[in-house]
Every structure is written in C-alpha cells, then in structure tokens.
Amino acid sequence: MKLSSFKVALTVASHFACTSGQTSVPKTLPPQSVFLDPRSFAVLGPNGQFRNSSFTEFFNPTSRKPPFFQIFDPDFLDILGPTPSFHEVASNAAFAFAHEAPIYVPETDEVFFASNDGGALGNSDLTHNNQVGKISMQAVETALQDLKAGSGTAVNVSVTEVVLPDTIQMTNGGTGPLKSSLVLITSGRGPLPPSIALVNPNAPHNVTVLLDNFFGRQFNSLNDIKIHPATGALFFTDVTYGFLNHFRPEPLMRNQVYRLDTTTGAVRVIATDFDKCNGIAFTPDGKIAYITDTGANSGFLGNNQTEPATIYAFDVDPKTQVFLNRRIFAYTDTGIPDGVQVDAAGNVYAGCGDGVQVWSPAGTLLGKFFIETTSANMVFAGDGRLVIMAETKIFVAKIAAKEGKVSFP
C-alpha cells in the first residue's frame, strides 16, 4: 500500500470519525511507533494501490523504516508500555543463523536458537546439519545501554555456536527449559530420524532422546513443540517440510499434532486435518491451544497464497487433552504464521512475513513488531523482553508485556 492512497483513505476515515463523534486514535504514541486506524485503509477506491502478493509486498503505508511498532488497536499500547524500544542486536547477512527454536535460560540469561534447516542461507541440506547457537542477553543489555531512546540503532553482539552430539539433526523447534534441560525437536536428515530430545544447556551438552518414532514408523519432519502448562506433557507438530526442502524422504504419515506423555512414553495423535500444521502454543491455563497452518508455503513447490496462512484455536479436553472445537483464530495478511507464543495476558504472538504480529485473546489484530522481513519465531527472555528471530538477524523489543509460562522446574 503506497503513501498516496493512505493519505486519501486517512482523510475519509478522519471525516467518518468526526461525523460519528467517535475516534480510537491515541492522543500520544510511544517511541518508534505509528498508529494505523483500520478506517484509514478500509476503502482504497478504484484507483487504490492494492497489494498483489502477501509474500513479496508489505503493508507499510507510512513508509517508516523498520524496526518499529505498527499499532492497529489502542490495546496494543498496554503491551508496549509508555517507553518501549526495538533494536537489531545480531546480524550475519550470509547466514540464516536465527530461524527457530528460541529458548530462554534464566540461570545464564542466554537465548538459544537454531539456524534455518534446509532453507535459504541456512547452509544445511541432505548432507549438512544445521546449527544451534546462543546469545548472551547481558551482552545485549550492555550493547544497548548507551543508545539513544527510540533511535532503533542496530548493535551486533557475538553469537556462540553450540556443538551438539550427532543425535541432534536439523533442529527446528524448541521450548522449556524442562527440569533445567532444553527441549529440542528435530526434523531429522536423510535416513536419520526426527526426534524429541532433552539437551543440557551447559557443555558438554549431553542429550537424552525421548522419542524418535510412531510405533516403528519415522515421523515426517518434526517441527515445533510446547509443554502443557497443567500436565507437563509434550505437544508437537509433524509436517512434510523436510521433504519439501529436500533433506528428508517422502512422507509416511499425515501432517498431524501429537501428545507425548513423558512419564509413560505413550504418544498419540490429538489433532489432524491440516494442510501443514506448524507452530503450537497454549494459553497460560492450558485450556486453549493454538496451531498455525502454513500451507501457503510449500518448499520447492513454491508459495500459493490461496492456501492456509492461518492460526486455529482449539479447546483442550480436560480429561483426554484431545483438541476439540476447532475454529479460526486469525488469518495473517503477510506471509505465513510460523512459530507462535502467548503472553501472560493471553495475547497471541506469531512470526509472520513482516515480523511478529499480535492478536488479543478474542482474535483482534492489535499490532505488529514490524521488521519488513520474515520472522519464524520469537521468545520472551523474562518479562518485558521479546527476542525475535529474523533469519539473518535477531531483534530485541523491550516492552511492558509479561512472559507466558513455557519453562517448568
């Protein structure tokens, strides 16, 4: 959407606001933010600048340079707080080092993450494993402390490679810590099986594999994982992206969501009928689950924006923990909703084609952490710090929102 169309639409919206006697425009805005009243772009007119692609065109009508906060609803201000900040903190233009599996370890104040597995600039394929890395949040704080508030100036802290045993192949998702261990979920590579593993965050990073098959059959390529807040069971997604990115064999099963009881080792399917189930998260009480369906992205088959780019909500059965009452929660306007997180207030965050988008528990788009590039996932590094993976970059936003529970003693 171009600026000229936005100005015309804003005039129409302002007239509507005046004549109706109501307006939701905030009187003051925090640093690095813009407010876009939905009425300002509800009608673009017959000669409007419409977007033709959700993958290559961005909704940035003010043409502001990223990173910044794009506000669509005043309730987003409660998430941001009065003095938020948003900075690029690590970068490597030649390597997609910051793709998925972000995990915050409070004891060492570090964030772990994995590089792109099989995708562009991932430096991984059928014959090469991807990498796990980490950054020190203390180093981030030190690098940012002298920057001018609201400047958005970039810094570049060091990324430390974490060398893991060969049992970990193509890490794609992660959560926890669980009993002081990282929970990693892997896509597998070639004949090497996808798996769920506990990994010591401290050297020598010993590994305990919890699961690598479904009654003797390998999974397709495991993708994302979360711990249920009430039971401690592991819920995870399996999808065909390993095959679609040329590092796994042809699929053997449907794209589905599973539950692993870590006490008994029992595994079962708890949701199915997806195009490509991907990210997973729970509300703080564990009663609602969110699953992203990224069917619009089909690897070597290309993108098809008429396929799902959708977040579904489910009720979690209190007895069986099967996912029930599937309904649409959100359909993203840019790219696909990949990894998903929920804050302490129940707001839902998803990594999308333009950054991180945020919805209220009712499904209202509140705002975006706009970076004008893809984010596959993000994690809260304690209350008030959102760490955003952006393939060749990492961003940190300091905000008012508090983290949702994803780690367990």
Coordinates of C-alpha atoms in Angstrom, one line a residue:
M1 CA 0.0 0.0 0.0
K2 CA 1.5 3.3 -1.1
L3 CA 1.5 6.5 0.9
S4 CA -0.7 8.5 -1.5
S5 CA -3.5 6.0 -1.2
F6 CA -3.1 6.0 2.6
K7 CA -3.4 9.8 2.8
V8 CA -6.7 9.8 0.8
A9 CA -8.1 6.9 2.9
L10 CA -7.0 8.7 6.1
T11 CA -8.9 11.8 5.1
V12 CA -12.1 9.6 4.6
A13 CA -11.5 7.9 7.9
S14 CA -11.0 11.2 9.7
H15 CA -14.2 12.5 8.3
F16 CA -16.0 9.4 9.4
A17 CA -14.5 9.7 12.9
C18 CA -15.6 13.3 13.2
T19 CA -19.2 12.8 11.9
S20 CA -19.7 9.7 14.1
G21 CA -18.4 11.5 17.2
Q22 CA -16.0 8.7 18.0
T23 CA -12.4 8.1 17.5
S24 CA -9.9 5.5 18.7
V25 CA -6.8 7.4 17.8
P26 CA -4.4 7.5 20.8
K27 CA -3.6 11.0 22.0
T28 CA 0.1 10.1 22.5
L29 CA 2.3 7.4 21.0
P30 CA 5.4 5.7 22.4
P31 CA 8.7 5.9 20.7
Q32 CA 9.3 4.0 17.4
S33 CA 5.6 3.6 16.7
V34 CA 2.9 4.5 14.3
F35 CA -0.9 4.2 14.6
L36 CA -2.9 3.0 11.7
D37 CA -6.7 3.4 12.2
P38 CA -8.4 0.5 10.4
R39 CA -10.9 3.0 9.0
S40 CA -8.0 4.8 7.2
F41 CA -7.5 1.8 4.8
A42 CA -10.9 0.2 4.8
V43 CA -11.6 1.8 1.4
L44 CA -8.8 2.4 -1.1
G45 CA -11.0 3.3 -4.0
P46 CA -11.0 2.1 -7.7
N47 CA -7.5 3.6 -8.3
G48 CA -6.0 2.5 -4.9
Q49 CA -2.6 0.8 -4.6
F50 CA -3.6 -2.7 -3.8
R51 CA -1.2 -5.5 -2.8
N52 CA -1.0 -8.5 -5.1
S53 CA 1.3 -10.7 -3.0
S54 CA 1.3 -11.5 0.7
F55 CA 4.9 -12.8 0.3
T56 CA 6.7 -10.0 -1.5
E57 CA 4.7 -6.9 -0.7
F58 CA 4.3 -5.4 2.8
F59 CA 1.6 -3.3 4.4
N60 CA 3.6 -0.2 5.5
P61 CA 1.5 2.8 4.3
T62 CA 3.6 5.3 6.3
S63 CA 6.8 4.1 4.7
R64 CA 8.5 4.2 8.0
K65 CA 11.9 2.5 8.2
P66 CA 11.9 -0.7 10.3
P67 CA 12.2 -1.7 13.0
F68 CA 9.1 0.0 14.5
F69 CA 5.8 -0.8 16.3
Q70 CA 2.8 -0.8 14.0
I71 CA -0.3 -0.2 16.1
F72 CA -3.8 -1.1 14.8
D73 CA -5.7 -1.1 18.1
P74 CA -5.1 1.1 21.2
D75 CA -4.9 -2.1 23.4
F76 CA -1.5 -2.7 21.8
L77 CA -0.3 0.2 23.9
D78 CA -0.8 -1.9 27.1
I79 CA 1.6 -4.5 25.6
L80 CA 4.2 -1.9 24.6
G81 CA 4.0 0.3 27.7
P82 CA 5.0 4.0 27.6
T83 CA 8.7 3.7 26.7
P84 CA 9.3 0.6 24.6
S85 CA 12.4 0.2 22.4
F86 CA 13.1 -2.0 19.4
H87 CA 16.6 -2.8 18.1
E88 CA 18.5 -5.2 15.9
V89 CA 21.1 -6.9 18.1
A90 CA 22.8 -9.5 16.0
S91 CA 23.3 -9.9 12.2
N92 CA 25.0 -12.1 9.6
A93 CA 23.9 -11.3 6.1
A94 CA 25.4 -14.5 4.7
F95 CA 23.9 -17.0 7.2
A96 CA 20.3 -17.6 8.4
F97 CA 21.6 -18.4 11.9
A98 CA 18.4 -17.3 13.7
H99 CA 15.5 -19.2 12.3
E100 CA 13.6 -21.2 15.0
A101 CA 13.7 -23.0 18.4
P102 CA 14.3 -19.9 20.6
I103 CA 14.6 -20.9 24.3
Y104 CA 15.4 -18.5 27.1
V105 CA 17.5 -19.9 30.0
P106 CA 17.1 -17.6 33.1
E107 CA 20.0 -19.1 35.0
T108 CA 22.6 -17.9 32.5
D109 CA 20.5 -15.1 30.9
E110 CA 21.0 -16.6 27.4
V111 CA 18.7 -17.3 24.4
F112 CA 19.4 -20.5 22.4
F113 CA 18.1 -20.9 18.8
A114 CA 18.6 -22.9 15.6
S115 CA 19.7 -21.9 12.1
N116 CA 17.4 -22.4 9.1
D117 CA 17.2 -26.1 8.3
G118 CA 17.3 -26.6 4.5
G119 CA 16.1 -23.1 3.6
A120 CA 17.7 -20.1 2.0
L121 CA 21.0 -19.2 3.6
G122 CA 20.7 -22.0 6.1
N123 CA 23.9 -23.7 4.9
S124 CA 22.2 -27.0 5.7
D125 CA 20.9 -29.7 3.4
L126 CA 20.8 -33.5 2.9
T127 CA 24.5 -33.8 3.7
H128 CA 24.9 -30.9 6.2
N129 CA 23.3 -30.5 9.6
N130 CA 22.0 -27.1 10.8
Q131 CA 23.5 -25.3 13.8
V132 CA 22.3 -24.3 17.2
G133 CA 23.6 -21.0 18.6
K134 CA 23.1 -18.7 21.6
I135 CA 23.4 -15.1 22.6
S136 CA 24.0 -13.5 26.0
M137 CA 21.2 -11.2 27.0
Q138 CA 23.7 -9.4 29.3
A139 CA 25.8 -8.7 26.3
V140 CA 22.7 -7.3 24.6
E141 CA 21.9 -5.1 27.6
T142 CA 25.5 -3.8 27.7
A143 CA 25.4 -3.0 23.9
L144 CA 22.1 -1.2 24.2
Q145 CA 22.6 0.8 27.3
D146 CA 24.3 3.8 25.7
L147 CA 22.0 4.1 22.7
K148 CA 19.5 7.0 22.5
A149 CA 16.0 6.0 23.5
G150 CA 13.7 5.5 20.5
S151 CA 16.6 5.5 18.0
G152 CA 16.3 2.0 16.7
T153 CA 20.0 1.9 16.2
A154 CA 21.5 -1.5 15.5
V155 CA 24.2 -3.3 17.5
N156 CA 25.8 -6.6 16.8
V157 CA 26.6 -8.9 19.7
S158 CA 28.5 -12.2 19.3
V159 CA 26.7 -15.4 18.6
T160 CA 28.2 -18.6 20.1
E161 CA 27.9 -21.9 18.3
V162 CA 26.6 -24.7 20.5
V163 CA 28.2 -28.0 19.4
L164 CA 25.7 -30.9 19.9
P165 CA 26.0 -34.7 19.5
D166 CA 25.1 -36.2 16.1
T167 CA 21.8 -37.5 17.6
I168 CA 20.5 -33.9 17.0
Q169 CA 19.8 -33.5 13.3
M170 CA 18.1 -30.4 11.8
T171 CA 16.8 -28.7 15.0
N172 CA 13.6 -26.8 14.1
G173 CA 11.7 -26.3 17.3
G174 CA 12.4 -25.8 21.0
T175 CA 10.9 -24.9 24.3
G176 CA 11.5 -25.0 28.0
P177 CA 13.7 -25.4 29.9
L178 CA 12.1 -28.6 31.3
K179 CA 13.8 -29.6 34.5
S180 CA 16.8 -27.5 33.5
S181 CA 17.1 -29.0 30.1
L182 CA 16.4 -27.5 26.7
V183 CA 13.6 -29.3 24.8
L184 CA 14.6 -29.6 21.2
I185 CA 12.5 -31.1 18.4
T186 CA 14.3 -32.1 15.2
S187 CA 13.3 -32.7 11.6
G188 CA 15.8 -35.5 11.0
R189 CA 18.1 -35.6 8.0
G190 CA 18.1 -38.3 5.2
P191 CA 17.6 -41.7 7.0
L192 CA 18.3 -40.2 10.4
P193 CA 15.1 -39.9 12.3
P194 CA 13.2 -36.9 13.5
S195 CA 13.3 -36.8 17.3
I196 CA 12.4 -35.0 20.6
A197 CA 15.4 -34.6 23.0
L198 CA 16.4 -33.1 26.2
V199 CA 19.7 -31.2 25.9
N200 CA 21.9 -29.9 28.7
P201 CA 22.3 -26.2 28.1
N202 CA 25.8 -26.4 29.6
A203 CA 28.8 -28.1 28.0
P204 CA 29.3 -30.9 27.0
H205 CA 25.6 -30.6 26.1
N206 CA 24.7 -34.2 26.7
V207 CA 21.5 -35.4 25.0
T208 CA 18.6 -37.7 26.1
V209 CA 16.3 -38.7 23.2
L210 CA 12.7 -39.1 24.4
L211 CA 11.1 -40.1 21.1
D212 CA 12.1 -40.9 17.5
N213 CA 9.2 -42.9 16.0
F214 CA 5.5 -43.6 16.0
F215 CA 5.1 -47.3 16.7
G216 CA 8.1 -48.1 14.5
R217 CA 7.5 -45.5 11.7
Q218 CA 9.6 -42.4 11.4
F219 CA 7.8 -39.1 11.7
N220 CA 7.9 -36.9 8.5
S221 CA 9.9 -34.0 10.0
L222 CA 9.0 -32.8 13.4
N223 CA 8.5 -29.1 13.6
D224 CA 7.5 -27.3 16.8
I225 CA 6.8 -28.3 20.5
K226 CA 5.4 -26.9 23.7
I227 CA 4.9 -28.2 27.3
H228 CA 1.3 -28.3 28.5
P229 CA 1.1 -25.9 31.5
A230 CA -1.1 -28.2 33.6
T231 CA 0.1 -31.7 32.9
G232 CA 3.7 -31.3 31.7
A233 CA 3.0 -33.4 28.6
L234 CA 4.8 -32.5 25.4
F235 CA 2.7 -31.5 22.4
F236 CA 4.3 -31.3 19.0
T237 CA 3.6 -30.9 15.3
D238 CA 4.8 -33.1 12.4
V239 CA 4.8 -31.8 8.8
T240 CA 6.4 -32.5 5.5
Y241 CA 8.8 -29.6 5.3
G242 CA 11.9 -31.9 5.4
F243 CA 10.8 -33.5 2.2
L244 CA 9.7 -30.2 0.7
N245 CA 13.2 -28.8 1.5
H246 CA 15.0 -31.8 0.0
F247 CA 16.6 -33.3 3.1
R248 CA 14.0 -36.0 4.2
P249 CA 12.4 -38.9 2.3
E250 CA 8.8 -39.0 1.0
P251 CA 6.3 -38.7 3.9
L252 CA 4.9 -41.7 5.6
M253 CA 2.1 -40.1 7.6
R254 CA -0.4 -37.3 7.6
N255 CA 0.5 -33.8 8.9
Q256 CA -0.7 -34.1 12.5
V257 CA -0.4 -32.9 16.1
Y258 CA 0.8 -35.3 18.8
R259 CA 1.0 -35.6 22.6
L260 CA 3.9 -37.4 24.4
D261 CA 3.4 -38.4 28.0
T262 CA 6.9 -38.0 29.4
T263 CA 6.2 -40.3 32.3
T264 CA 4.8 -43.3 30.4
G265 CA 6.3 -42.7 27.0
A266 CA 2.9 -43.0 25.4
V267 CA 2.3 -41.0 22.2
R268 CA -1.0 -40.3 20.4
V269 CA -2.5 -38.1 17.8
I270 CA -4.6 -35.3 19.2
A271 CA -5.4 -33.2 16.1
T272 CA -5.4 -33.8 12.4
D273 CA -6.8 -32.5 9.1
F274 CA -4.2 -29.8 8.5
D275 CA -2.5 -28.7 5.3
K276 CA 0.8 -28.0 7.1
C277 CA 0.5 -27.8 10.8
N278 CA 3.4 -25.8 12.2
G279 CA 3.6 -23.7 15.3
I280 CA 1.9 -24.6 18.6
A281 CA 1.2 -22.8 21.9
F282 CA -1.1 -22.8 24.9
T283 CA -2.9 -20.2 26.9
P284 CA -1.4 -19.8 30.4
D285 CA -4.1 -22.1 31.9
G286 CA -3.6 -24.7 29.2
K287 CA -7.3 -24.7 28.3
I288 CA -6.9 -23.4 24.7
A289 CA -4.3 -24.5 22.2
Y290 CA -3.2 -22.6 19.1
I291 CA -1.9 -24.3 15.9
T292 CA -0.6 -22.5 12.9
D293 CA -1.3 -23.9 9.4
T294 CA 1.3 -22.7 6.9
G295 CA 0.0 -24.5 3.8
A296 CA 0.7 -21.4 1.7
N297 CA 4.4 -22.2 1.9
S298 CA 5.2 -25.4 0.1
G299 CA 9.0 -25.5 -0.1
F300 CA 10.3 -26.4 -3.6
L301 CA 6.7 -26.3 -4.8
G302 CA 6.6 -22.6 -4.2
N303 CA 4.1 -20.3 -2.4
N304 CA 0.4 -20.3 -3.0
Q305 CA -1.4 -17.6 -1.1
T306 CA -4.8 -19.2 -1.6
E307 CA -3.7 -22.0 0.8
P308 CA -3.8 -21.6 4.6
A309 CA -1.8 -18.9 6.3
T310 CA -4.0 -19.4 9.4
I311 CA -4.0 -19.8 13.1
Y312 CA -6.6 -22.2 14.6
A313 CA -7.8 -22.3 18.2
F314 CA -8.9 -25.4 20.0
D315 CA -10.3 -26.3 23.3
V316 CA -8.1 -28.8 25.2
D317 CA -10.2 -31.6 26.6
P318 CA -9.6 -31.6 30.4
K319 CA -9.5 -35.4 30.5
T320 CA -8.0 -36.7 27.3
Q321 CA -6.3 -33.5 26.2
V322 CA -7.5 -34.1 22.6
F323 CA -8.0 -30.8 20.8
L324 CA -11.7 -30.0 20.3
N325 CA -13.9 -27.3 18.8
R326 CA -11.6 -26.1 16.1
R327 CA -12.2 -22.6 14.9
I328 CA -10.3 -19.9 13.0
F329 CA -8.4 -17.5 15.3
A330 CA -6.6 -15.4 12.7
Y331 CA -5.6 -15.3 9.1
T332 CA -2.3 -13.4 8.5
D333 CA -2.0 -10.6 5.9
T334 CA 1.7 -11.1 5.2
G335 CA 3.5 -14.4 4.6
I336 CA 2.5 -17.3 7.0
P337 CA 2.1 -17.5 10.8
D338 CA 5.0 -19.8 11.8
G339 CA 6.0 -20.1 15.4
V340 CA 3.5 -18.9 18.0
Q341 CA 3.8 -17.7 21.6
V342 CA 1.3 -16.5 24.2
D343 CA 2.0 -13.9 26.9
A344 CA 0.8 -13.9 30.5
A345 CA -2.4 -11.9 29.5
G346 CA -3.3 -14.4 26.8
N347 CA -2.3 -12.3 23.8
V348 CA -1.1 -14.3 20.8
Y349 CA 2.2 -13.6 19.0
A350 CA 3.2 -15.2 15.7
G351 CA 6.2 -14.9 13.5
C352 CA 5.0 -13.7 10.0
G353 CA 6.3 -12.4 6.7
D354 CA 6.8 -8.9 8.0
G355 CA 7.8 -9.5 11.6
V356 CA 5.8 -10.5 14.7
Q357 CA 2.1 -9.9 14.7
V358 CA 0.0 -9.8 17.9
W359 CA -3.7 -10.6 18.5
S360 CA -5.9 -10.2 21.5
P361 CA -7.4 -13.4 23.1
A362 CA -10.5 -12.5 21.0
G363 CA -8.6 -12.6 17.7
T364 CA -8.3 -8.8 17.1
L365 CA -5.1 -7.8 15.4
L366 CA -3.6 -5.3 17.9
G367 CA -0.3 -4.5 16.3
K368 CA 3.0 -5.7 14.8
F369 CA 6.7 -5.7 15.6
F370 CA 7.4 -4.6 12.1
I371 CA 10.8 -5.5 10.6
E372 CA 9.8 -5.9 6.9
T373 CA 11.3 -9.4 6.7
T374 CA 10.3 -12.8 7.8
S375 CA 10.3 -13.9 11.4
A376 CA 9.8 -17.6 12.0
N377 CA 9.6 -17.4 15.8
M378 CA 10.2 -15.4 19.0
V379 CA 10.6 -15.9 22.7
F380 CA 10.2 -13.8 25.9
A381 CA 13.5 -13.5 27.7
G382 CA 11.8 -12.9 31.0
D383 CA 9.1 -10.3 31.5
G384 CA 9.4 -7.3 29.2
R385 CA 11.9 -8.6 26.7
L386 CA 10.8 -10.1 23.4
V387 CA 13.6 -11.7 21.3
I388 CA 12.7 -12.0 17.6
M389 CA 14.3 -14.5 15.3
A390 CA 14.6 -13.0 11.7
E391 CA 16.8 -15.5 9.8
T392 CA 19.9 -13.4 9.3
K393 CA 19.1 -11.0 12.2
I394 CA 17.9 -11.0 15.8
F395 CA 15.8 -8.2 17.2
V396 CA 15.0 -7.4 20.8
A397 CA 12.0 -5.4 21.8
K398 CA 11.7 -4.0 25.4
I399 CA 8.0 -3.8 26.2
A400 CA 5.6 -4.0 29.1
A401 CA 4.1 -7.4 28.4
K402 CA 4.9 -10.3 30.7
E403 CA 6.0 -13.7 29.5
G404 CA 3.7 -16.7 29.4
K405 CA 4.7 -19.9 31.1
V406 CA 6.9 -22.1 28.8
S407 CA 9.5 -23.4 31.3
F408 CA 9.0 -25.9 34.1
P409 CA 11.2 -26.9 37.0

